[in-house]
JSON list of C-alpha atoms in Angstrom, two decimals:
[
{"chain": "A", "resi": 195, "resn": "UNK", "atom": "CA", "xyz": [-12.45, 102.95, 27.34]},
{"chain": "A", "resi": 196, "resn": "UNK", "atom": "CA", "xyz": [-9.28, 102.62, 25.10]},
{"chain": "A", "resi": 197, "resn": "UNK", "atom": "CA", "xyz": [-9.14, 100.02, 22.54]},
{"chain": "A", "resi": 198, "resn": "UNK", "atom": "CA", "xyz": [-5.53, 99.15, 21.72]},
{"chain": "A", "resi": 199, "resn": "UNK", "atom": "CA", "xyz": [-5.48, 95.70, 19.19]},
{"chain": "A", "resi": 200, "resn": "UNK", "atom": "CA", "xyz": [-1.86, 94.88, 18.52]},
{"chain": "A", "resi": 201, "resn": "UNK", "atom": "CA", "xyz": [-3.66, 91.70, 15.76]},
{"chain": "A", "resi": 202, "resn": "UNK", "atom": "CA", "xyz": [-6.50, 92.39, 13.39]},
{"chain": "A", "resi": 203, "resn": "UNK", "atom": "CA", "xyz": [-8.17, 88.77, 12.50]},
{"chain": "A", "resi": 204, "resn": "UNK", "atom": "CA", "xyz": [-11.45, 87.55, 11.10]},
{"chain": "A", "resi": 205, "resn": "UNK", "atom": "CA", "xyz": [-12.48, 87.08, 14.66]},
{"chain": "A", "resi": 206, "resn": "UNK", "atom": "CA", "xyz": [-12.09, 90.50, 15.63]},
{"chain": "A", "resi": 207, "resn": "UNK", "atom": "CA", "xyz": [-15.22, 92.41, 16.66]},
{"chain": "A", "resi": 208, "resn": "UNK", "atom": "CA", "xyz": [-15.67, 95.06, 14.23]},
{"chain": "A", "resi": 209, "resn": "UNK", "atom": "CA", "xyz": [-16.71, 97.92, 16.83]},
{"chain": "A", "resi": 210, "resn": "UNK", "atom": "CA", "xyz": [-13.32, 96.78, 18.93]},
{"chain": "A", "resi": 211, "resn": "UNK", "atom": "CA", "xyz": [-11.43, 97.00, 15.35]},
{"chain": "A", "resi": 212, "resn": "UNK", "atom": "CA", "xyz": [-12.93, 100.74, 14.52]},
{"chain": "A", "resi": 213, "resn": "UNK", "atom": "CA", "xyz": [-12.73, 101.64, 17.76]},
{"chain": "A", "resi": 214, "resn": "UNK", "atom": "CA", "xyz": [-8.77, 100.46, 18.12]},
{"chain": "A", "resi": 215, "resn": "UNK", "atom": "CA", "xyz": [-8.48, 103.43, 14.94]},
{"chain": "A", "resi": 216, "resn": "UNK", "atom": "CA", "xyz": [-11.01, 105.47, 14.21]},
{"chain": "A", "resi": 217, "resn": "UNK", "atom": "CA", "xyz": [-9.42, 106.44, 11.11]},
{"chain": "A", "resi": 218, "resn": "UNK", "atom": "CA", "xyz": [-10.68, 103.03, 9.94]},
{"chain": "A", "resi": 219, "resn": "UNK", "atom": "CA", "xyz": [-13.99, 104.31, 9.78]},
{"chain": "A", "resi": 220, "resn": "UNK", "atom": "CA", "xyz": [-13.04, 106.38, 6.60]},
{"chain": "A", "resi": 221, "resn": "UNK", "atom": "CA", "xyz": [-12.54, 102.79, 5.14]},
{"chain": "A", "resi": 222, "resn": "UNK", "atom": "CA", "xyz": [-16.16, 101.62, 6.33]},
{"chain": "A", "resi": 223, "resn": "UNK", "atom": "CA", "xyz": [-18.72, 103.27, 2.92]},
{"chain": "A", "resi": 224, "resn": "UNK", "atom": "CA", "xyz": [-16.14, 102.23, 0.61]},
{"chain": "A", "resi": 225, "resn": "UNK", "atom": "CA", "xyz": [-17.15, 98.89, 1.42]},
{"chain": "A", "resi": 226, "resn": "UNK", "atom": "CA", "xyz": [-20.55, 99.41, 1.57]},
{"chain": "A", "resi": 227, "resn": "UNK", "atom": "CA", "xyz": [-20.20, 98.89, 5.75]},
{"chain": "A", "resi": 228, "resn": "UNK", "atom": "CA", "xyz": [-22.60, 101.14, 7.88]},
{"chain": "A", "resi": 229, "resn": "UNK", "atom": "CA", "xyz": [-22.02, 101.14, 11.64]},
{"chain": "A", "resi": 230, "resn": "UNK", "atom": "CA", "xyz": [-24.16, 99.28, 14.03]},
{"chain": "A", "resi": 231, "resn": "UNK", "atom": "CA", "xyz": [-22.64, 96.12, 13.80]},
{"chain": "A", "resi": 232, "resn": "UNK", "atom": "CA", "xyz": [-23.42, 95.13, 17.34]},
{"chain": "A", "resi": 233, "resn": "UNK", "atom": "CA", "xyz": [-20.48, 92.29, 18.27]},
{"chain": "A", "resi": 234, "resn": "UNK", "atom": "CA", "xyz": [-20.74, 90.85, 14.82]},
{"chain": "A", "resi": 235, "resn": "UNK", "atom": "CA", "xyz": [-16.92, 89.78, 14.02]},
{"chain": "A", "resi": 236, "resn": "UNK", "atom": "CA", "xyz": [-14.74, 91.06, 11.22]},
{"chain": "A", "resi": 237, "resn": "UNK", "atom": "CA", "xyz": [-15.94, 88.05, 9.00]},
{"chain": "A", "resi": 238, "resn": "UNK", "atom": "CA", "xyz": [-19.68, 88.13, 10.06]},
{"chain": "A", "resi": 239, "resn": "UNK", "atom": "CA", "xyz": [-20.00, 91.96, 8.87]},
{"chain": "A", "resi": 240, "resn": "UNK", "atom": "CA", "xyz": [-17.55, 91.40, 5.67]},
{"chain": "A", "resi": 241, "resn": "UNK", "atom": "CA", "xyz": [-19.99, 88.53, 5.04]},
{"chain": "A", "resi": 242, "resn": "UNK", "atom": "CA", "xyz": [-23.00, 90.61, 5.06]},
{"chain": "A", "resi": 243, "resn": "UNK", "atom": "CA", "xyz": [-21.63, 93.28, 2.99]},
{"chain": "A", "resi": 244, "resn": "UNK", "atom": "CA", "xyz": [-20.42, 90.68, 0.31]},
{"chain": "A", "resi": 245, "resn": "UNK", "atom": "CA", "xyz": [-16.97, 91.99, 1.16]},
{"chain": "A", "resi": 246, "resn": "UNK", "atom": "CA", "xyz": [-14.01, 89.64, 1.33]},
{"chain": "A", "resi": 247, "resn": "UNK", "atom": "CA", "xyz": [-12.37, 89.59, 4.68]},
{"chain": "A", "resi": 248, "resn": "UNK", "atom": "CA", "xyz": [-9.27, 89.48, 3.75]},
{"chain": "A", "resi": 249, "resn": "UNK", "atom": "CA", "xyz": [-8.96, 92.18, 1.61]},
{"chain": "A", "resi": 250, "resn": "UNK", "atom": "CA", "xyz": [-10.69, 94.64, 4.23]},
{"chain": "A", "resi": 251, "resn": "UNK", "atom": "CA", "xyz": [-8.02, 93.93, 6.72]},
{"chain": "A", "resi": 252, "resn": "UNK", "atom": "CA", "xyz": [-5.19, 94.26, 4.20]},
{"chain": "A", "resi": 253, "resn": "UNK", "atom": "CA", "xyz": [-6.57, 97.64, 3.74]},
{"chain": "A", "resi": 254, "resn": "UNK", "atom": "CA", "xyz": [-7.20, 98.23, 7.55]},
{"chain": "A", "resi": 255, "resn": "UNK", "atom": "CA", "xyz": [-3.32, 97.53, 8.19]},
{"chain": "A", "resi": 256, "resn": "UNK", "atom": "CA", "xyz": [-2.23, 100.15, 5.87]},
{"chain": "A", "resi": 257, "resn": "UNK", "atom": "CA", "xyz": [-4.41, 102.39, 7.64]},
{"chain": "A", "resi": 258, "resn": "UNK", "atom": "CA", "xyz": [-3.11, 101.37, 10.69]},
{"chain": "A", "resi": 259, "resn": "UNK", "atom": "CA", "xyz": [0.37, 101.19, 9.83]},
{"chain": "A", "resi": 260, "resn": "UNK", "atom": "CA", "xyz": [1.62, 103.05, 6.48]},
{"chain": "A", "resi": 261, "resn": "UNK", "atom": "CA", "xyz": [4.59, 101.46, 6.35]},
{"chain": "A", "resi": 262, "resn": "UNK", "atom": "CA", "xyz": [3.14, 98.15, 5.88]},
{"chain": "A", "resi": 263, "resn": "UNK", "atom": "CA", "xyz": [4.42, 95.60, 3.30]},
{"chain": "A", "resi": 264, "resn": "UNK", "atom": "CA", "xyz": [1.49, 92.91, 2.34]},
{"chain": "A", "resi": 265, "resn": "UNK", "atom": "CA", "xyz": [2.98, 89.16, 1.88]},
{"chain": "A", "resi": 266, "resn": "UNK", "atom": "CA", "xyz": [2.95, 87.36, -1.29]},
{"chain": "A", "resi": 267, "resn": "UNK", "atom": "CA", "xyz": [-0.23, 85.49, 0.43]},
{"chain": "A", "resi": 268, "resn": "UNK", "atom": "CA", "xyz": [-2.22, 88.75, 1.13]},
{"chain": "A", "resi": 269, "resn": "UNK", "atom": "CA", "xyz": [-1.59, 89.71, -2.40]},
{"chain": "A", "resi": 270, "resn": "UNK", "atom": "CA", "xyz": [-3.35, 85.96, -3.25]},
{"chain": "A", "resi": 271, "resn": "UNK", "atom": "CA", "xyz": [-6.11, 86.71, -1.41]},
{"chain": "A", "resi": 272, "resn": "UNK", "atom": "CA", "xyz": [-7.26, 89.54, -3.22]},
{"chain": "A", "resi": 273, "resn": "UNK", "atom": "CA", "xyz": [-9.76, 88.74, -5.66]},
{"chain": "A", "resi": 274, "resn": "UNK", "atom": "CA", "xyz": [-11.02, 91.53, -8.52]},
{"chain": "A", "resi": 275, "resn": "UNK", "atom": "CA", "xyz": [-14.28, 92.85, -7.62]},
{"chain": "A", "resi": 276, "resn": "UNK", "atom": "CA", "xyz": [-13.28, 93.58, -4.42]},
{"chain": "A", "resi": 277, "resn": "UNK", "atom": "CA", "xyz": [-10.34, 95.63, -4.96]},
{"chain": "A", "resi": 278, "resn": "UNK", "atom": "CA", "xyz": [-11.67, 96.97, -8.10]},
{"chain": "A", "resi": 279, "resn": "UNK", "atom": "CA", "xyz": [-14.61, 98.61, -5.76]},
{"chain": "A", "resi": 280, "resn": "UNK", "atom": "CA", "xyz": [-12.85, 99.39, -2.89]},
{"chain": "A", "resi": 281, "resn": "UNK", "atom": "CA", "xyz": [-10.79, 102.10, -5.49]},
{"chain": "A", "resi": 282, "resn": "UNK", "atom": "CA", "xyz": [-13.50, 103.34, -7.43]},
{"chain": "A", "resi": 283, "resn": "UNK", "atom": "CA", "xyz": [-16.01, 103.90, -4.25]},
{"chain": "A", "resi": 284, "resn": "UNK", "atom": "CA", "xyz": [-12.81, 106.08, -3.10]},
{"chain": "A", "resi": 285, "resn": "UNK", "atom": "CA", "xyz": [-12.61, 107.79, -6.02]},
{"chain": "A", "resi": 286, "resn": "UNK", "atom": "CA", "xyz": [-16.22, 108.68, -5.48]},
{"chain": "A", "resi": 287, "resn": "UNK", "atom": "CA", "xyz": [-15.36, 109.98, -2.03]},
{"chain": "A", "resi": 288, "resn": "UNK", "atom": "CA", "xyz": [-12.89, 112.00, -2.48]},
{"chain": "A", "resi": 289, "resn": "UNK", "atom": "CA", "xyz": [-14.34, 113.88, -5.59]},
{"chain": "A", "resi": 290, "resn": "UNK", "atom": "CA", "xyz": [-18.00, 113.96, -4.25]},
{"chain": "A", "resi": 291, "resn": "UNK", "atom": "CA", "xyz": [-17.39, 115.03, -0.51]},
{"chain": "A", "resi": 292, "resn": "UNK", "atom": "CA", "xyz": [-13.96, 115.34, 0.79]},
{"chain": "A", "resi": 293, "resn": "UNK", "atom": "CA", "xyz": [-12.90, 117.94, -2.05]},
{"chain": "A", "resi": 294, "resn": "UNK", "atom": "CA", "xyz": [-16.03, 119.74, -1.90]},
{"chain": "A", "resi": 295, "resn": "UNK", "atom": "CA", "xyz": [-16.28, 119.91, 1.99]},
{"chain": "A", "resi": 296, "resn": "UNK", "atom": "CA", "xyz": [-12.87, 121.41, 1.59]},
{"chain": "A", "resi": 297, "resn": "UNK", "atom": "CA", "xyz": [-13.27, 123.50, -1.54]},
{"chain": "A", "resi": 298, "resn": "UNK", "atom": "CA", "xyz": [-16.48, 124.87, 0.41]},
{"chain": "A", "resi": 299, "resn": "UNK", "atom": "CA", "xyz": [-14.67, 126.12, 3.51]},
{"chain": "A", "resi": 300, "resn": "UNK", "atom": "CA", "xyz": [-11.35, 127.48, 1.70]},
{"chain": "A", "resi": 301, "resn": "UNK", "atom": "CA", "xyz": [-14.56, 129.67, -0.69]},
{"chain": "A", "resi": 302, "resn": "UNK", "atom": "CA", "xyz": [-15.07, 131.79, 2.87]},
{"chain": "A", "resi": 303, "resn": "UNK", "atom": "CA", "xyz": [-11.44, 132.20, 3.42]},
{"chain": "A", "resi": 304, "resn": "UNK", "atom": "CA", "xyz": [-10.69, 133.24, -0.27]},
{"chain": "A", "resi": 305, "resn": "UNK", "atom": "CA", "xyz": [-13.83, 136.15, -0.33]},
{"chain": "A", "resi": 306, "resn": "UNK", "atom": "CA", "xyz": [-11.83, 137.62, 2.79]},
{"chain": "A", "resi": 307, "resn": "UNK", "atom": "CA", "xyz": [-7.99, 137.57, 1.20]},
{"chain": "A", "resi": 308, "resn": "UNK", "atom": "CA", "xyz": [-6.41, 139.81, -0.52]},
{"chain": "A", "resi": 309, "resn": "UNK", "atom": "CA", "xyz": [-7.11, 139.57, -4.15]},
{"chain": "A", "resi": 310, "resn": "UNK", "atom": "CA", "xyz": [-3.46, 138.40, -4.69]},
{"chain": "A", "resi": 311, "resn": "UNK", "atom": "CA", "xyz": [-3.81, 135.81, -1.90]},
{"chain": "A", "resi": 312, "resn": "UNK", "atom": "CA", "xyz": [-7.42, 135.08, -3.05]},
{"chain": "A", "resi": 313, "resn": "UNK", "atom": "CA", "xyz": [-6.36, 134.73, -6.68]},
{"chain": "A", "resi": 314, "resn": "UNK", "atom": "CA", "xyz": [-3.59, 132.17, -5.97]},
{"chain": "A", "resi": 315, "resn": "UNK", "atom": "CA", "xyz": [-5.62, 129.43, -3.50]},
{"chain": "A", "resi": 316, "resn": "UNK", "atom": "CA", "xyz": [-8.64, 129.87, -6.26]},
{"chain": "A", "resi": 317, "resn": "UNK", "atom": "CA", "xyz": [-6.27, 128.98, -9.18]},
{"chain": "A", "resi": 318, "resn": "UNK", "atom": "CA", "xyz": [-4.62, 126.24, -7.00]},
{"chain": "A", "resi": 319, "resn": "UNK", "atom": "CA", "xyz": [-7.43, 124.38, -5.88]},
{"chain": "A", "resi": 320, "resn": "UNK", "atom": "CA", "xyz": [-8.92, 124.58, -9.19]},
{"chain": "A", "resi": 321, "resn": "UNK", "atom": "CA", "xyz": [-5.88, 122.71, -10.44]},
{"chain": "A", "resi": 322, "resn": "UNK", "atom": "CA", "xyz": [-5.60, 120.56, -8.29]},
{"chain": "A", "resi": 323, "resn": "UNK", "atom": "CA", "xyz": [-9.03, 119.05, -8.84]},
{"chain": "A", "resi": 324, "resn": "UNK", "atom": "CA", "xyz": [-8.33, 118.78, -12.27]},
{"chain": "A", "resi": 325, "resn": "UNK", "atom": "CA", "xyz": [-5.45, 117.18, -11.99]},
{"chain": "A", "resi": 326, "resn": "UNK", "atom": "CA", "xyz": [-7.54, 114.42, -9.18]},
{"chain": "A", "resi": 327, "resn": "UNK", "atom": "CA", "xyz": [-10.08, 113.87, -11.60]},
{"chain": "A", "resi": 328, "resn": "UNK", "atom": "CA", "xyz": [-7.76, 113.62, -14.44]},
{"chain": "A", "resi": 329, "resn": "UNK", "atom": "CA", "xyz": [-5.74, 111.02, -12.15]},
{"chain": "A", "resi": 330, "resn": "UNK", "atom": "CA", "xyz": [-8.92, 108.91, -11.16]},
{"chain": "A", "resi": 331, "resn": "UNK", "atom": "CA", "xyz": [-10.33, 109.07, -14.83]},
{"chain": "A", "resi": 332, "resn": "UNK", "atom": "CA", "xyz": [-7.20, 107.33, -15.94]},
{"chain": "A", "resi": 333, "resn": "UNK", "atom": "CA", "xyz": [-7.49, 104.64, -12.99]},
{"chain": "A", "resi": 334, "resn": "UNK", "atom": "CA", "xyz": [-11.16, 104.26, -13.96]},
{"chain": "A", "resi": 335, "resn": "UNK", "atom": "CA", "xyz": [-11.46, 104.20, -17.77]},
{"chain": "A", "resi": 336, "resn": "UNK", "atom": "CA", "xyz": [-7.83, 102.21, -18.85]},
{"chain": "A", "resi": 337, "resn": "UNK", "atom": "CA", "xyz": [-6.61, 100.71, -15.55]},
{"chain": "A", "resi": 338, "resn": "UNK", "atom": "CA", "xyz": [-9.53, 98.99, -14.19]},
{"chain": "A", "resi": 339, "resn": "UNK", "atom": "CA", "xyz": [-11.27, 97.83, -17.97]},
{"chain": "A", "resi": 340, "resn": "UNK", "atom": "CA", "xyz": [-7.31, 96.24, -18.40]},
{"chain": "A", "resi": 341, "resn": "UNK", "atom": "CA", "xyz": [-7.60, 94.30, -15.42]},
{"chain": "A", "resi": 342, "resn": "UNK", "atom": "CA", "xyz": [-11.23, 93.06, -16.01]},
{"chain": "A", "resi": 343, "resn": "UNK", "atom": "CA", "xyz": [-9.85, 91.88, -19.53]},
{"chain": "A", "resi": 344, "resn": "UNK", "atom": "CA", "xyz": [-6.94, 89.78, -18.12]},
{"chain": "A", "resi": 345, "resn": "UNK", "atom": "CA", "xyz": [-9.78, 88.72, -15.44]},
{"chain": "A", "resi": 346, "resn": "UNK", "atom": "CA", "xyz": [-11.37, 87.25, -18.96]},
{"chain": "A", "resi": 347, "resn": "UNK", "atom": "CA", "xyz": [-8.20, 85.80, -20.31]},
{"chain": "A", "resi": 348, "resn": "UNK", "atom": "CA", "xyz": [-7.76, 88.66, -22.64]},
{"chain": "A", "resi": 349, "resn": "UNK", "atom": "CA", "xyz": [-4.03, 90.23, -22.66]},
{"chain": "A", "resi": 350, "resn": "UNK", "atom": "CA", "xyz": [-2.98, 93.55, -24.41]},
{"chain": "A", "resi": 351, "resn": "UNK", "atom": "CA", "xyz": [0.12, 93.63, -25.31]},
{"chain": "A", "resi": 352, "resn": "UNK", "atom": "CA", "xyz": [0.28, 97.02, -26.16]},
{"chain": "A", "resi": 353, "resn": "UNK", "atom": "CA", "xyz": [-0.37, 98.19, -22.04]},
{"chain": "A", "resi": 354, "resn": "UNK", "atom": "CA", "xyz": [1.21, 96.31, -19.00]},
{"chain": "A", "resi": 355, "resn": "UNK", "atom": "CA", "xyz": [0.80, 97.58, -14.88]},
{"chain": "A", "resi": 356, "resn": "UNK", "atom": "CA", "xyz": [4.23, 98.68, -15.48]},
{"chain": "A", "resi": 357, "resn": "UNK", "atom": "CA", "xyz": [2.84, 101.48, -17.63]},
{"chain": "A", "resi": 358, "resn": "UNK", "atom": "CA", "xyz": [0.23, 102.62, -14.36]},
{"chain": "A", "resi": 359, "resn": "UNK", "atom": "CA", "xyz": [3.28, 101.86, -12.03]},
{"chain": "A", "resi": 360, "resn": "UNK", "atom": "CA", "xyz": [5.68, 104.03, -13.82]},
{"chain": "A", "resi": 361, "resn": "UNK", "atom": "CA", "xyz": [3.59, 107.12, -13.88]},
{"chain": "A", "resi": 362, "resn": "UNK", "atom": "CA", "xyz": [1.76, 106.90, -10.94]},
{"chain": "A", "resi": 363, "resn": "UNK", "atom": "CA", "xyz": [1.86, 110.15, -9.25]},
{"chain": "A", "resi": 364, "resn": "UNK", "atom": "CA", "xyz": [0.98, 111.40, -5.52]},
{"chain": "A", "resi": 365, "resn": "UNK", "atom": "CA", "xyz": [-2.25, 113.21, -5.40]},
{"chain": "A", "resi": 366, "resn": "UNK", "atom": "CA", "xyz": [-1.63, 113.91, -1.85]},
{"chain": "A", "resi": 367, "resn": "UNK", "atom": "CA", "xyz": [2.01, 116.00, -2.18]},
{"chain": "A", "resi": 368, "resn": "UNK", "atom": "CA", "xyz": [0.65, 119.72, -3.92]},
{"chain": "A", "resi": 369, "resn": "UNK", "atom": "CA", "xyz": [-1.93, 119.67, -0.67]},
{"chain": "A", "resi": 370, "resn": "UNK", "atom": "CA", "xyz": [1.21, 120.12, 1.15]},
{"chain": "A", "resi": 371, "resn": "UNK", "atom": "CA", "xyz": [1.85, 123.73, -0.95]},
{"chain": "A", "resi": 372, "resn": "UNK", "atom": "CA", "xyz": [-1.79, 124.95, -0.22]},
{"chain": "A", "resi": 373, "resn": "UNK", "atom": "CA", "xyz": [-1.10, 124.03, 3.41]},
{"chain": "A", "resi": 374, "resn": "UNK", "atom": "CA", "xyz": [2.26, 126.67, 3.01]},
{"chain": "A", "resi": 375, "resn": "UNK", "atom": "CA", "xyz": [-0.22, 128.93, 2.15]},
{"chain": "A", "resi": 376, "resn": "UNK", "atom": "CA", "xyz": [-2.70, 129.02, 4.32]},
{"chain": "A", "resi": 377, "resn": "UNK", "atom": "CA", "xyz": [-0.60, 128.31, 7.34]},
{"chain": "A", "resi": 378, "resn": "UNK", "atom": "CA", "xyz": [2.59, 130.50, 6.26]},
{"chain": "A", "resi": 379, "resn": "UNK", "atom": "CA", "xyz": [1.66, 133.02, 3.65]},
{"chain": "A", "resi": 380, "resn": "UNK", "atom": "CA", "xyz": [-1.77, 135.00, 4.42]},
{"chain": "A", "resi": 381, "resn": "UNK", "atom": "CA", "xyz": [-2.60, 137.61, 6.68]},
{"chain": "A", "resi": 382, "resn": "UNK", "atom": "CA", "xyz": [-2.56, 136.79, 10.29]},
{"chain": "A", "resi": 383, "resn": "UNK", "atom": "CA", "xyz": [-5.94, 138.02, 11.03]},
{"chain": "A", "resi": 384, "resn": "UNK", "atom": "CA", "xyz": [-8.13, 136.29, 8.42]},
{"chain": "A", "resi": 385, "resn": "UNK", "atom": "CA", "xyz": [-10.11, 132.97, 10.00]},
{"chain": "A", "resi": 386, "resn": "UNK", "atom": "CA", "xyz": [-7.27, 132.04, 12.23]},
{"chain": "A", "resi": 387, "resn": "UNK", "atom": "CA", "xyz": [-9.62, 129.40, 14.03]},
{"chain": "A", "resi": 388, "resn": "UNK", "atom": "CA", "xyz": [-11.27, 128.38, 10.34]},
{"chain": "A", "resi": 389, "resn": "UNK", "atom": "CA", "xyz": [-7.63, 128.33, 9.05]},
{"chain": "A", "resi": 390, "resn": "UNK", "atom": "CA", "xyz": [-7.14, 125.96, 11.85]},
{"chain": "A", "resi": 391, "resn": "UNK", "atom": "CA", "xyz": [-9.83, 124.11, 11.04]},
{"chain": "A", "resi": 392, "resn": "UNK", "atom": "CA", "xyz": [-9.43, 123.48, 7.54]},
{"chain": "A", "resi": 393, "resn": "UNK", "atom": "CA", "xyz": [-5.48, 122.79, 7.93]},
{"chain": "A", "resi": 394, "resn": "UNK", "atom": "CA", "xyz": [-6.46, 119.99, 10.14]},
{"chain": "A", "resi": 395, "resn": "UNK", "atom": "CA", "xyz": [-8.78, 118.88, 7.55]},
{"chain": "A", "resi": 396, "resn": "UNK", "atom": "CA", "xyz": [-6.60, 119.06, 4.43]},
{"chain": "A", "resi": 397, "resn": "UNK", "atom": "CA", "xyz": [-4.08, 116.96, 6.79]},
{"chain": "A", "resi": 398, "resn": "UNK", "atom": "CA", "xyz": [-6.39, 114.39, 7.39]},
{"chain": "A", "resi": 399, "resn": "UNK", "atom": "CA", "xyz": [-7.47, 114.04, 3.70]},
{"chain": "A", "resi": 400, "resn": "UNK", "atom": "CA", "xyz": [-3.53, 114.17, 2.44]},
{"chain": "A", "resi": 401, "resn": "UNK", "atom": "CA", "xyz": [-3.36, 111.24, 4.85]},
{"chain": "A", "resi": 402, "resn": "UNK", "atom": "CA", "xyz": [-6.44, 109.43, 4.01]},
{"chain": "A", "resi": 403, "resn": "UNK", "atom": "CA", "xyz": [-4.84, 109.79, 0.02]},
{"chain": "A", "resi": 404, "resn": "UNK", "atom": "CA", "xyz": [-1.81, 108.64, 1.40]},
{"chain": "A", "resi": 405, "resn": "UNK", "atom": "CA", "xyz": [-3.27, 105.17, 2.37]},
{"chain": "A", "resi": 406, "resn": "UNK", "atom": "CA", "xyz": [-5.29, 105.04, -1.02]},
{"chain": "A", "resi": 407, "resn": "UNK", "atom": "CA", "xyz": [-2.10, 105.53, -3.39]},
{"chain": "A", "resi": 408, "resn": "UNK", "atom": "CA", "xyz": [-0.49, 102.73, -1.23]},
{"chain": "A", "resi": 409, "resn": "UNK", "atom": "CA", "xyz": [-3.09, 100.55, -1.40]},
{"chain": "A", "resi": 410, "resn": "UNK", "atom": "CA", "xyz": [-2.72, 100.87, -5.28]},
{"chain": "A", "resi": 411, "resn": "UNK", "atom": "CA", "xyz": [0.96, 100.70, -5.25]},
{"chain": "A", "resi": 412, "resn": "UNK", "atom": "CA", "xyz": [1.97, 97.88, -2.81]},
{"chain": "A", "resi": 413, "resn": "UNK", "atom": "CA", "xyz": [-1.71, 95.85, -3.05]},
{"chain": "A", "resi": 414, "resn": "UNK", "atom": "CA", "xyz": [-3.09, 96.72, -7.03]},
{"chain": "A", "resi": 415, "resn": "UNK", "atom": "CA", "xyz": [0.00, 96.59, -8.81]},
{"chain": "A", "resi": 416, "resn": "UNK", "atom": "CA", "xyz": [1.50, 93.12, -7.57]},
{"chain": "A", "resi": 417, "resn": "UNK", "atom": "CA", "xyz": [-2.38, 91.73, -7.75]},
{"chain": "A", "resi": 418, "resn": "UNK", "atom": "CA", "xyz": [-2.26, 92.75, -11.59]},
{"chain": "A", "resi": 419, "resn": "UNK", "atom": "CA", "xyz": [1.05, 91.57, -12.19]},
{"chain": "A", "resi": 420, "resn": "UNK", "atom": "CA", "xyz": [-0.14, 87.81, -10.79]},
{"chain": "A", "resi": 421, "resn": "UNK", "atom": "CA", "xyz": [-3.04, 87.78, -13.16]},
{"chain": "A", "resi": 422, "resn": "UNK", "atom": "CA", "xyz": [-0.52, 88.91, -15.85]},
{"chain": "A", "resi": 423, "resn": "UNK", "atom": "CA", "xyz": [2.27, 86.33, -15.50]},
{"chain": "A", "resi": 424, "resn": "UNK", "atom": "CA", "xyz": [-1.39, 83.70, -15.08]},
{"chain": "A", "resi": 425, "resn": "UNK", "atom": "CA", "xyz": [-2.28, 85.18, -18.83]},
{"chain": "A", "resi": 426, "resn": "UNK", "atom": "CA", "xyz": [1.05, 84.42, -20.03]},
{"chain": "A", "resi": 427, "resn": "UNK", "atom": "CA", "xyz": [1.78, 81.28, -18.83]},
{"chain": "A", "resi": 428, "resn": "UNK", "atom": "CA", "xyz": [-1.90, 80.41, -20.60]}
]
């Protein structure tokens, strides 16, 4: 049975939702969602998981559609804890299984390269996650402690969003080199089907990365720059 849902509402059964997009189901932990929701409704599961309805479909329609521009009343909706969560379980993911499912399958290809090929995914990957890590330790230990302090009516003058904004770089775009390599640059005969395999993977994770920097872009930074004009104006 296809699911095709042209609306997403707070009526919406959840399993009619997921099931319209299975890529919404990548969403689903960062919440703290599991599946067997039965016909429970958008707002009956978000209700149960302490999760505010709004803000799940906001993220849902990025998913769904990534050029998707959230109104000035989305942006309202969003309250602190839930946004602030959402990111930092995603950081989590990313660094605790979608890197190392990744980094664990590109290990087999790299024993079989050519040291030269070998040498240069090793050294790539390896800078890469440093350079994630790096990027999420930034979010987590200045980003999100500035926003719980204008949360508490506490401005600093000395940092604004605009800082975040202004150097807020794609994590996805160097997965796009090591996908030159595998898919252009090595030997034709080493793990063509696990070459396959893993392309498809580091697609769907470039994607999924995709998504998370707009959600930060188009939903964090205009959420931080209400509570900052609310500080001022106080």
């Amino acid at each position: 049975m296809n699911y095709k849902l042209n609306n997403m509402t707070e009526n919406t059964k959840m399993a009619e939702l997921v099931m319209s997009n299975p890529k919404l189901m990548l969403t689903l932990s960062r919440f703290g969602i599991e599946l067997g929701f039965c016909d429970l409704s958008v707002r009956e599961v978000c209700s149960k998981a302490n999760i505010n309805p709004a803000f799940f479909l906001l993220v849902c329609n990025i998913y769904k559609n990534q050029n998707y521009i959230p109104s000035d009343k989305e942006i309202q909706s969003v309250d602190i804890n839930s946004i602030i969560t959402y990111l930092s379980n995603s950081h989590r993911y990313y660094v605790e299984e979608r890197i190392p499912h990744i980094e664990h399958h590109l290990e087999r290809i790299v024993n079989a390269c050519p040291k030269r090929f070998g040498n240069t995914i090793d050294r790539f990957f390896a800078e890469y996650k440093k350079e994630v890590k790096n990027h999420f330790c930034y979010e987590e230990f200045t980003v999100f402690p500035y926003i719980n302090s204008l949360a508490d009516h506490n401005t600093n003058k000395q940092y604004t969003i605009h800082e975040f904004e202004s150097n807020h770089s794609n994590i996805e775009d160097k997965l796009e080199d090591l996908m030159s390599i595998l898919i252009k640059y090595l030997p034709a005969d080493i793990f063509p089907k696990e070459r396959i395999e893993i392309s498809l993977d580091i697609m769907d994770l470039s994607s999924d990365l995709r998504c998370h920097t707009i959600v930060e872009e188009r939903v964090l930074v205009p959420f931080v720059e209400l509570l900052e004009k609310q500080c001022h104006e106080n």
